C-alpha positions as a Python dict, from the first residue, in 0.01 Angstrom:
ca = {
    (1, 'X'): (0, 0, 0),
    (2, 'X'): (159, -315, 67),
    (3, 'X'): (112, -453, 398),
    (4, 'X'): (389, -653, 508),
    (5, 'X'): (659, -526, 286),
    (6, 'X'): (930, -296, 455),
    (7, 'X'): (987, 77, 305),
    (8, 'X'): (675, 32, 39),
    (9, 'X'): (399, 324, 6),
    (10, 'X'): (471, 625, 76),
    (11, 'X'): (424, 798, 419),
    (12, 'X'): (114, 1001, 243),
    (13, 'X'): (-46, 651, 163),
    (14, 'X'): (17, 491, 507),
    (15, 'X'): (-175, 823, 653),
    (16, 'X'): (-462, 812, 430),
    (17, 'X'): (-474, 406, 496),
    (18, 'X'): (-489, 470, 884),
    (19, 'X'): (-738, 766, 807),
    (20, 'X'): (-998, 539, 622),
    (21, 'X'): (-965, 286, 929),
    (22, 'X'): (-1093, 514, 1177),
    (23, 'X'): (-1239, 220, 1385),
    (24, 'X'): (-1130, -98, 1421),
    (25, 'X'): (-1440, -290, 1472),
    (26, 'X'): (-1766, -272, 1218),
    (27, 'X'): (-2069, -103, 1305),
    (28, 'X'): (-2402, -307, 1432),
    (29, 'X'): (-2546, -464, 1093),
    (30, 'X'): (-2921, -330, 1202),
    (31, 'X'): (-3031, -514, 901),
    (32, 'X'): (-2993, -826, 1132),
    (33, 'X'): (-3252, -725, 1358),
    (34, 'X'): (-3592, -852, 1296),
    (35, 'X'): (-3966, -691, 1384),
    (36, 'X'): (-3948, -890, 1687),
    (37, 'X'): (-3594, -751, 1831),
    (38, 'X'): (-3419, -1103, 1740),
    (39, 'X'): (-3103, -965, 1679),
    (40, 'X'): (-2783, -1195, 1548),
    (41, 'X'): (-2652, -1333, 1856),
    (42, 'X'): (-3011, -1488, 1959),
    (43, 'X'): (-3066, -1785, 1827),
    (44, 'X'): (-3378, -1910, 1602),
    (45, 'X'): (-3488, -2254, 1573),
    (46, 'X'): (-3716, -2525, 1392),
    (47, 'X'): (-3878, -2782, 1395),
    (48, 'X'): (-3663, -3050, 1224),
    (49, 'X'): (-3797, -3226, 897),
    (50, 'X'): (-3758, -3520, 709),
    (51, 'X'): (-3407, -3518, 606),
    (52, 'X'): (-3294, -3365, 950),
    (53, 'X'): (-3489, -3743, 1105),
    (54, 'X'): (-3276, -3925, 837),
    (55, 'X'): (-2977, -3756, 920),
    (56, 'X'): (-3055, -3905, 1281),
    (57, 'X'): (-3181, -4210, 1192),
    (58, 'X'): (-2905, -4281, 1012),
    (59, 'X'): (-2654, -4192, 1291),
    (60, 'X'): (-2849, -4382, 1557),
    (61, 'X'): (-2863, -4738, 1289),
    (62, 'X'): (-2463, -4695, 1270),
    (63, 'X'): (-2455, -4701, 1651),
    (64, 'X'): (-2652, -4957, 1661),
    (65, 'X'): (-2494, -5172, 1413),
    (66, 'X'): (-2161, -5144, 1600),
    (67, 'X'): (-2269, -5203, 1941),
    (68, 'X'): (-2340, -4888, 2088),
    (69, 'X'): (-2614, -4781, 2283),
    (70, 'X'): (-2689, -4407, 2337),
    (71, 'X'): (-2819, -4471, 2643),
    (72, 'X'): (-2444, -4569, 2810),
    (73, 'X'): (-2264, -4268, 2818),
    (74, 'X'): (-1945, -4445, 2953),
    (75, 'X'): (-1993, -4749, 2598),
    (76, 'X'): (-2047, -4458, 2383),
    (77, 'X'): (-1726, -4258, 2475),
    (78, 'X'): (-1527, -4558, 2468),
    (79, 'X'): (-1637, -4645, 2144),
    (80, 'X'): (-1595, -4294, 2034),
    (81, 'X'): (-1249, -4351, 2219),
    (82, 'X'): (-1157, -4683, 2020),
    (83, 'X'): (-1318, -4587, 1654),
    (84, 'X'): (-1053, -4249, 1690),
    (85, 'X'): (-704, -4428, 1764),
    (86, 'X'): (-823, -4704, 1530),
    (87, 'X'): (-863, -4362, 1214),
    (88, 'X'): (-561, -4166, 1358),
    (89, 'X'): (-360, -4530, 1384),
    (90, 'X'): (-409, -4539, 976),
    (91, 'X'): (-257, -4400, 713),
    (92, 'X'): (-363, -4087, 576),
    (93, 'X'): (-396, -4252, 267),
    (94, 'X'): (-629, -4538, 399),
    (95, 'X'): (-825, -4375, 637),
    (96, 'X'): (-1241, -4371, 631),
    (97, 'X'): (-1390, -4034, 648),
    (98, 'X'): (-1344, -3891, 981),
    (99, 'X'): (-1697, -3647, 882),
    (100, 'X'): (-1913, -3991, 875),
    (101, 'X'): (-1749, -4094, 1218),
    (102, 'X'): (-1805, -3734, 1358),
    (103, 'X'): (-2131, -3737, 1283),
    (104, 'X'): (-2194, -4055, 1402),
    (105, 'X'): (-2102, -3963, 1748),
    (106, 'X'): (-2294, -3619, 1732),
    (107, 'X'): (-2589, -3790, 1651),
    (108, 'X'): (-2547, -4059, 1929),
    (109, 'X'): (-2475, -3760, 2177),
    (110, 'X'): (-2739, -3561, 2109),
    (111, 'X'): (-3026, -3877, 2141),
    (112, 'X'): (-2852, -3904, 2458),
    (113, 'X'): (-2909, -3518, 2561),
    (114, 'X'): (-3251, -3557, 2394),
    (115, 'X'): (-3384, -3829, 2579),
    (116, 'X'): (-3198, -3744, 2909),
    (117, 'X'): (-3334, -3353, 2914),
    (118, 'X'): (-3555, -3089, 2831),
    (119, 'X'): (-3322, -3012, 2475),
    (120, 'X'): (-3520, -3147, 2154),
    (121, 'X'): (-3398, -3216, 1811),
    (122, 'X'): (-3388, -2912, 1619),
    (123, 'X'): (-3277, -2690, 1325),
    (124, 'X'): (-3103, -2400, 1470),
    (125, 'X'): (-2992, -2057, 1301),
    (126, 'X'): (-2820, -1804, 1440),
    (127, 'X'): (-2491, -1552, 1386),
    (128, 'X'): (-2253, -1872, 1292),
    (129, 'X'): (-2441, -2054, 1073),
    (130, 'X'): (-2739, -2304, 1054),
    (131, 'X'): (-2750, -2698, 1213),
    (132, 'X'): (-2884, -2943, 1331),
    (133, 'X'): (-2894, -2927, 1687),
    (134, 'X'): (-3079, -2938, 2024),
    (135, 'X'): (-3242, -2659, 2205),
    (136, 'X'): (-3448, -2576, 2479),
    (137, 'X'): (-3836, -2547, 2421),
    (138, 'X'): (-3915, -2277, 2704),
    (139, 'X'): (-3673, -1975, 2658),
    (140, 'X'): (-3512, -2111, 2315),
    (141, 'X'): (-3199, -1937, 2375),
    (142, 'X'): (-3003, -2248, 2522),
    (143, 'X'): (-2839, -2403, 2231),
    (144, 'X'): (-2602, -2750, 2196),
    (145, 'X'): (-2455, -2843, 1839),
    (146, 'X'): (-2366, -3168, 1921),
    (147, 'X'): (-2133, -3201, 1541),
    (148, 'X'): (-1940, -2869, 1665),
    (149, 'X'): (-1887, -3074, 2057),
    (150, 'X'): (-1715, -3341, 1826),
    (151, 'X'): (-1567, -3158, 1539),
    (152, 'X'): (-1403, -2948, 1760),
    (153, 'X'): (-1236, -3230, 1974),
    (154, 'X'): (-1172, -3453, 1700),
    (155, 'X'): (-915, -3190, 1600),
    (156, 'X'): (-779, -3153, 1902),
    (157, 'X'): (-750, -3485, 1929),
    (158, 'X'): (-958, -3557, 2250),
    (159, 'X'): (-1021, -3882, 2384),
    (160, 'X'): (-1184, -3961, 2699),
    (161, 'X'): (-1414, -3630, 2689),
    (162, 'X'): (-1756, -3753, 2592),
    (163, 'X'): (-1926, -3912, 2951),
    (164, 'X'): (-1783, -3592, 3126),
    (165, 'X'): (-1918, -3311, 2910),
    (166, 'X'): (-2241, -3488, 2850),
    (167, 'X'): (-2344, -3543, 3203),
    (168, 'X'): (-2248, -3121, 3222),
    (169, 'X'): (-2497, -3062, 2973),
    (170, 'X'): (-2725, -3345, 3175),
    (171, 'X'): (-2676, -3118, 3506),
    (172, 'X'): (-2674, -2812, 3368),
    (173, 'X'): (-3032, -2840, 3214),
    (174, 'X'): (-3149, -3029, 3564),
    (175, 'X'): (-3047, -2729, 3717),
    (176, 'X'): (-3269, -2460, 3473),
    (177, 'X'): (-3548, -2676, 3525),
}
């Protein structure tokens, strides 16, 4: 049956189509659930390793090297700020990888949620995918991926968001304490 073509498949093939599609969302994947009731949408986490501290490492050195201290929310938006008109001022042709400069300022903000609140470095797995990330140590359910904060505003094309989120994040683990 063809789906978007007008007068195509006949009206015995468009029944038996909507027949077979009885529902249109799946059934629960119980093969998702673990002994211990995790299911899909709770996340898992650990402990990160050796190339998980490089990754950071690496992100916290190119901070450095440029000027920027993790610890000044307000210098490391601006230089988020400045480092994204300065790529979307090139040319397509010319510009750096915007995935190094992303994860640059992931890194940077989640040192900052790291050594501001309860969250801690880790490896986190659940229904979307696995990352690096920072999570809570007592219920393990709070969850930040600091690459999908900037991914998803680099493409946006957000400027001026970083000191205003973070401190969120700040308050809102302040207040679960």
């Amino acid at each position: 049956m063809a789906w978007f073509g007008r007068g195509k498949g006949s009206a015995d093939e468009v029944a038996e189509a909507a027949a077979a599609d009885t529902s249109r969302f799946p059934t629960a994947d119980e093969s998702m659930i673990d002994d211990a009731g995790m299911g899909p949408l709770r996340p898992r986490d650990r402990r990160i390793g050796a190339n998980e501290q490089a990754r950071i490492d690496a992100g916290l050195a190119a901070l450095a090297a440029a000027g920027v201290s993790v610890d000044d929310l307000d210098a490391l938006g601006a230089a988020y700020d400045r480092e994204y008109a300065e790529w979307h001022g090139t040319r397509k042709g010319k510009r750096p990888d915007h995935d190094l400069i992303v994860e640059k300022y992931a890194i940077g903000i989640g040192e900052h949620l790291a050594r501001t609140t309860d969250l801690r470095w880790r490896i986190v797995t659940d229904v979307f995918g696995t990352d690096l990330a920072l999570a809570d140590q007592k219920e393990g359910d709070f969850v930040v991926v600091p690459t999908n904060l900037v991914a998803a505003r680099w493409m946006r094309t957000e400027i001026g968001w970083i000191p205003g989120v973070v401190r969120h994040l700040i308050a809102v683990r302040t207040d679960a304490r």
